[in-house]
Amino acid sequence: MTGGLPQSVLFCCDHNAVRSPMAEGIMKKFYGTQTYVQSVGVYNDLEIDGFSITVCAEMGVELHRHRSRSFDEMEEFGDDLSSFDLIIALSPASQHRALELTRVFHLEVEYWPIVDPTGLGETREAKLHAYRQSRDQIIAQLTGKWGTARG
């Protein structure tokens, strides 16, 4: 079932270093500028993950300039959660934080159970495989919700 694109989407995960930046970048590539897309983490203690950069580059999505930020930093910089139409949490911790922060707003928070690939695989190729699986889960969720890529 596909619906119309929201005006703005915020993706969130634990560190804004793997899943949420991938989702942000892929959504921008698929649906262009029709939707304002950002991402945050519960924490901002990691830089963008190199494997995330690699598996997204395979499909023409550039993440190397991404700067991780947390919910708290987002608010410090003046981005108001209530300005987003939809928050999509990609981890249980980020879902909890998003629900906690939005309980006073009438804001939709969805949970997409995307596998955290960071601890998976021993070799470089096994790690890339795990990251590709997470990337492909994000793609399946996006296209399942909003249809095939338009970009």
mmCIF file of C-alpha atoms in Angstrom:
data_model
loop_
_atom_site.group_PDB
_atom_site.id
_atom_site.type_symbol
_atom_site.label_atom_id
_atom_site.label_comp_id
_atom_site.label_asym_id
_atom_site.label_seq_id
_atom_site.Cartn_x
_atom_site.Cartn_y
_atom_site.Cartn_z
ATOM 1 C CA MET A 1 0.000 0.000 0.000
ATOM 2 C CA THR A 2 1.521 3.281 -1.046
ATOM 3 C CA GLY A 3 0.541 6.725 0.053
ATOM 4 C CA GLY A 4 1.365 10.264 -0.908
ATOM 5 C CA LEU A 5 4.717 11.592 0.177
ATOM 6 C CA PRO A 6 4.710 13.636 3.361
ATOM 7 C CA GLN A 7 6.161 17.151 3.245
ATOM 8 C CA SER A 8 8.842 16.250 5.789
ATOM 9 C CA VAL A 9 10.326 13.073 7.273
ATOM 10 C CA LEU A 10 12.792 12.565 10.099
ATOM 11 C CA PHE A 11 14.630 9.232 10.259
ATOM 12 C CA CYS A 12 16.199 8.266 13.560
ATOM 13 C CA CYS A 13 18.346 5.458 14.939
ATOM 14 C CA ASP A 14 20.821 4.999 17.773
ATOM 15 C CA HIS A 15 23.867 6.991 16.603
ATOM 16 C CA ASN A 16 22.907 8.621 13.267
ATOM 17 C CA ALA A 17 25.887 6.836 11.752
ATOM 18 C CA VAL A 18 24.477 3.790 9.899
ATOM 19 C CA ARG A 19 20.741 3.223 9.360
ATOM 20 C CA SER A 20 19.220 6.706 9.552
ATOM 21 C CA PRO A 21 21.796 8.365 7.247
ATOM 22 C CA MET A 22 21.268 5.523 4.745
ATOM 23 C CA ALA A 23 17.495 6.045 4.910
ATOM 24 C CA GLU A 24 17.875 9.818 4.532
ATOM 25 C CA GLY A 25 20.190 9.509 1.523
ATOM 26 C CA ILE A 26 18.160 6.809 -0.218
ATOM 27 C CA MET A 27 14.882 8.683 0.270
ATOM 28 C CA LYS A 28 16.413 11.846 -1.193
ATOM 29 C CA LYS A 29 17.663 9.873 -4.213
ATOM 30 C CA PHE A 30 14.348 8.059 -4.754
ATOM 31 C CA TYR A 31 11.913 10.934 -4.230
ATOM 32 C CA GLY A 32 14.032 14.020 -4.874
ATOM 33 C CA THR A 33 13.165 17.312 -3.287
ATOM 34 C CA GLN A 34 9.457 16.552 -2.982
ATOM 35 C CA THR A 35 10.016 15.843 0.712
ATOM 36 C CA TYR A 36 12.259 17.533 3.268
ATOM 37 C CA VAL A 37 14.314 14.692 4.793
ATOM 38 C CA GLN A 38 16.634 14.744 7.806
ATOM 39 C CA SER A 39 18.079 12.177 10.213
ATOM 40 C CA VAL A 40 19.177 12.113 13.836
ATOM 41 C CA GLY A 41 20.311 9.695 16.485
ATOM 42 C CA VAL A 42 19.608 9.176 20.141
ATOM 43 C CA TYR A 43 23.333 9.817 20.581
ATOM 44 C CA ASN A 44 25.931 11.619 18.519
ATOM 45 C CA ASP A 45 29.062 9.749 19.476
ATOM 46 C CA LEU A 46 30.041 8.203 16.132
ATOM 47 C CA GLU A 47 30.952 9.519 12.709
ATOM 48 C CA ILE A 48 29.216 8.229 9.581
ATOM 49 C CA ASP A 49 30.088 4.561 9.147
ATOM 50 C CA GLY A 50 32.426 3.677 6.266
ATOM 51 C CA PHE A 51 30.485 0.561 5.308
ATOM 52 C CA SER A 52 27.285 2.636 5.081
ATOM 53 C CA ILE A 53 29.092 5.047 2.773
ATOM 54 C CA THR A 54 30.311 2.136 0.612
ATOM 55 C CA VAL A 55 26.997 0.284 0.189
ATOM 56 C CA CYS A 56 25.109 3.493 -0.559
ATOM 57 C CA ALA A 57 27.755 4.627 -3.065
ATOM 58 C CA GLU A 58 27.066 1.364 -4.931
ATOM 59 C CA MET A 59 23.653 2.810 -5.808
ATOM 60 C CA GLY A 60 24.747 6.405 -6.357
ATOM 61 C CA VAL A 61 23.884 7.748 -2.889
ATOM 62 C CA GLU A 62 26.673 9.891 -1.429
ATOM 63 C CA LEU A 63 26.946 9.866 2.364
ATOM 64 C CA HIS A 64 30.573 10.883 2.909
ATOM 65 C CA ARG A 65 29.618 14.480 3.813
ATOM 66 C CA HIS A 66 26.987 13.411 6.367
ATOM 67 C CA ARG A 67 27.528 14.821 9.856
ATOM 68 C CA SER A 68 25.936 12.861 12.669
ATOM 69 C CA ARG A 69 23.688 14.690 15.092
ATOM 70 C CA SER A 70 21.467 13.826 18.015
ATOM 71 C CA PHE A 71 17.899 14.783 18.910
ATOM 72 C CA ASP A 72 19.337 17.226 21.465
ATOM 73 C CA GLU A 73 21.613 18.897 18.908
ATOM 74 C CA MET A 74 18.745 19.143 16.461
ATOM 75 C CA GLU A 75 16.742 21.116 18.995
ATOM 76 C CA GLU A 76 19.775 23.283 19.872
ATOM 77 C CA PHE A 77 20.076 24.235 16.192
ATOM 78 C CA GLY A 78 16.418 25.264 16.117
ATOM 79 C CA ASP A 79 14.939 22.309 14.252
ATOM 80 C CA ASP A 80 11.612 21.619 15.896
ATOM 81 C CA LEU A 81 10.357 18.032 15.939
ATOM 82 C CA SER A 82 6.806 19.311 15.550
ATOM 83 C CA SER A 83 7.730 20.651 12.112
ATOM 84 C CA PHE A 84 8.035 17.092 10.744
ATOM 85 C CA ASP A 85 5.008 15.277 9.354
ATOM 86 C CA LEU A 86 6.426 11.846 10.087
ATOM 87 C CA ILE A 87 9.188 10.404 12.248
ATOM 88 C CA ILE A 88 10.474 6.978 11.255
ATOM 89 C CA ALA A 89 12.427 5.167 13.947
ATOM 90 C CA LEU A 90 14.824 2.464 12.791
ATOM 91 C CA SER A 91 15.784 1.162 16.235
ATOM 92 C CA PRO A 92 13.857 0.485 19.455
ATOM 93 C CA ALA A 93 15.843 3.113 21.398
ATOM 94 C CA SER A 94 15.139 5.800 18.807
ATOM 95 C CA GLN A 95 11.454 4.864 18.717
ATOM 96 C CA HIS A 96 11.294 5.278 22.497
ATOM 97 C CA ARG A 97 13.073 8.664 22.346
ATOM 98 C CA ALA A 98 10.893 9.908 19.476
ATOM 99 C CA LEU A 99 7.707 8.923 21.296
ATOM 100 C CA GLU A 100 8.974 10.560 24.471
ATOM 101 C CA LEU A 101 9.804 13.813 22.666
ATOM 102 C CA THR A 102 6.583 13.954 20.650
ATOM 103 C CA ARG A 103 4.017 13.014 23.259
ATOM 104 C CA VAL A 104 2.801 16.635 23.393
ATOM 105 C CA PHE A 105 2.468 16.853 19.591
ATOM 106 C CA HIS A 106 0.040 15.147 17.269
ATOM 107 C CA LEU A 107 2.845 13.575 15.320
ATOM 108 C CA GLU A 108 3.045 10.196 13.674
ATOM 109 C CA VAL A 109 5.955 7.985 14.735
ATOM 110 C CA GLU A 110 6.487 4.765 12.787
ATOM 111 C CA TYR A 111 8.863 1.962 13.641
ATOM 112 C CA TRP A 112 10.695 0.147 10.851
ATOM 113 C CA PRO A 113 12.687 -2.804 12.268
ATOM 114 C CA ILE A 114 15.897 -2.421 10.261
ATOM 115 C CA VAL A 115 18.716 -4.776 11.297
ATOM 116 C CA ASP A 116 21.743 -3.068 12.844
ATOM 117 C CA PRO A 117 24.610 -4.459 10.724
ATOM 118 C CA THR A 118 27.472 -3.053 12.812
ATOM 119 C CA GLY A 119 28.252 -6.226 14.757
ATOM 120 C CA LEU A 120 27.701 -8.653 11.909
ATOM 121 C CA GLY A 121 30.326 -10.354 9.754
ATOM 122 C CA GLU A 122 33.973 -11.156 10.336
ATOM 123 C CA THR A 123 35.471 -10.340 6.940
ATOM 124 C CA ARG A 124 35.109 -7.168 4.902
ATOM 125 C CA GLU A 125 32.887 -8.983 2.394
ATOM 126 C CA ALA A 126 30.682 -10.435 5.157
ATOM 127 C CA LYS A 127 30.324 -6.979 6.712
ATOM 128 C CA LEU A 128 29.424 -5.449 3.344
ATOM 129 C CA HIS A 129 26.824 -8.179 2.876
ATOM 130 C CA ALA A 130 25.237 -7.306 6.243
ATOM 131 C CA TYR A 131 25.182 -3.587 5.397
ATOM 132 C CA ARG A 132 23.663 -4.324 1.986
ATOM 133 C CA GLN A 133 20.905 -6.297 3.709
ATOM 134 C CA SER A 134 20.108 -3.317 5.963
ATOM 135 C CA ARG A 135 20.209 -0.975 2.948
ATOM 136 C CA ASP A 136 17.866 -3.286 1.035
ATOM 137 C CA GLN A 137 15.471 -3.461 4.008
ATOM 138 C CA ILE A 138 15.312 0.350 3.974
ATOM 139 C CA ILE A 139 14.654 0.340 0.214
ATOM 140 C CA ALA A 140 11.856 -2.224 0.649
ATOM 141 C CA GLN A 141 10.232 -0.128 3.392
ATOM 142 C CA LEU A 142 10.480 3.082 1.351
ATOM 143 C CA THR A 143 9.079 1.583 -1.835
ATOM 144 C CA GLY A 144 6.407 -0.312 0.110
ATOM 145 C CA LYS A 145 5.230 2.938 1.651
ATOM 146 C CA TRP A 146 5.700 5.432 -1.200
ATOM 147 C CA GLY A 147 6.075 3.406 -4.376
ATOM 148 C CA THR A 148 8.929 3.031 -6.807
ATOM 149 C CA ALA A 149 11.734 5.538 -6.984
ATOM 150 C CA ARG A 150 10.931 8.718 -8.877
ATOM 151 C CA GLY A 151 14.472 10.039 -9.033
#
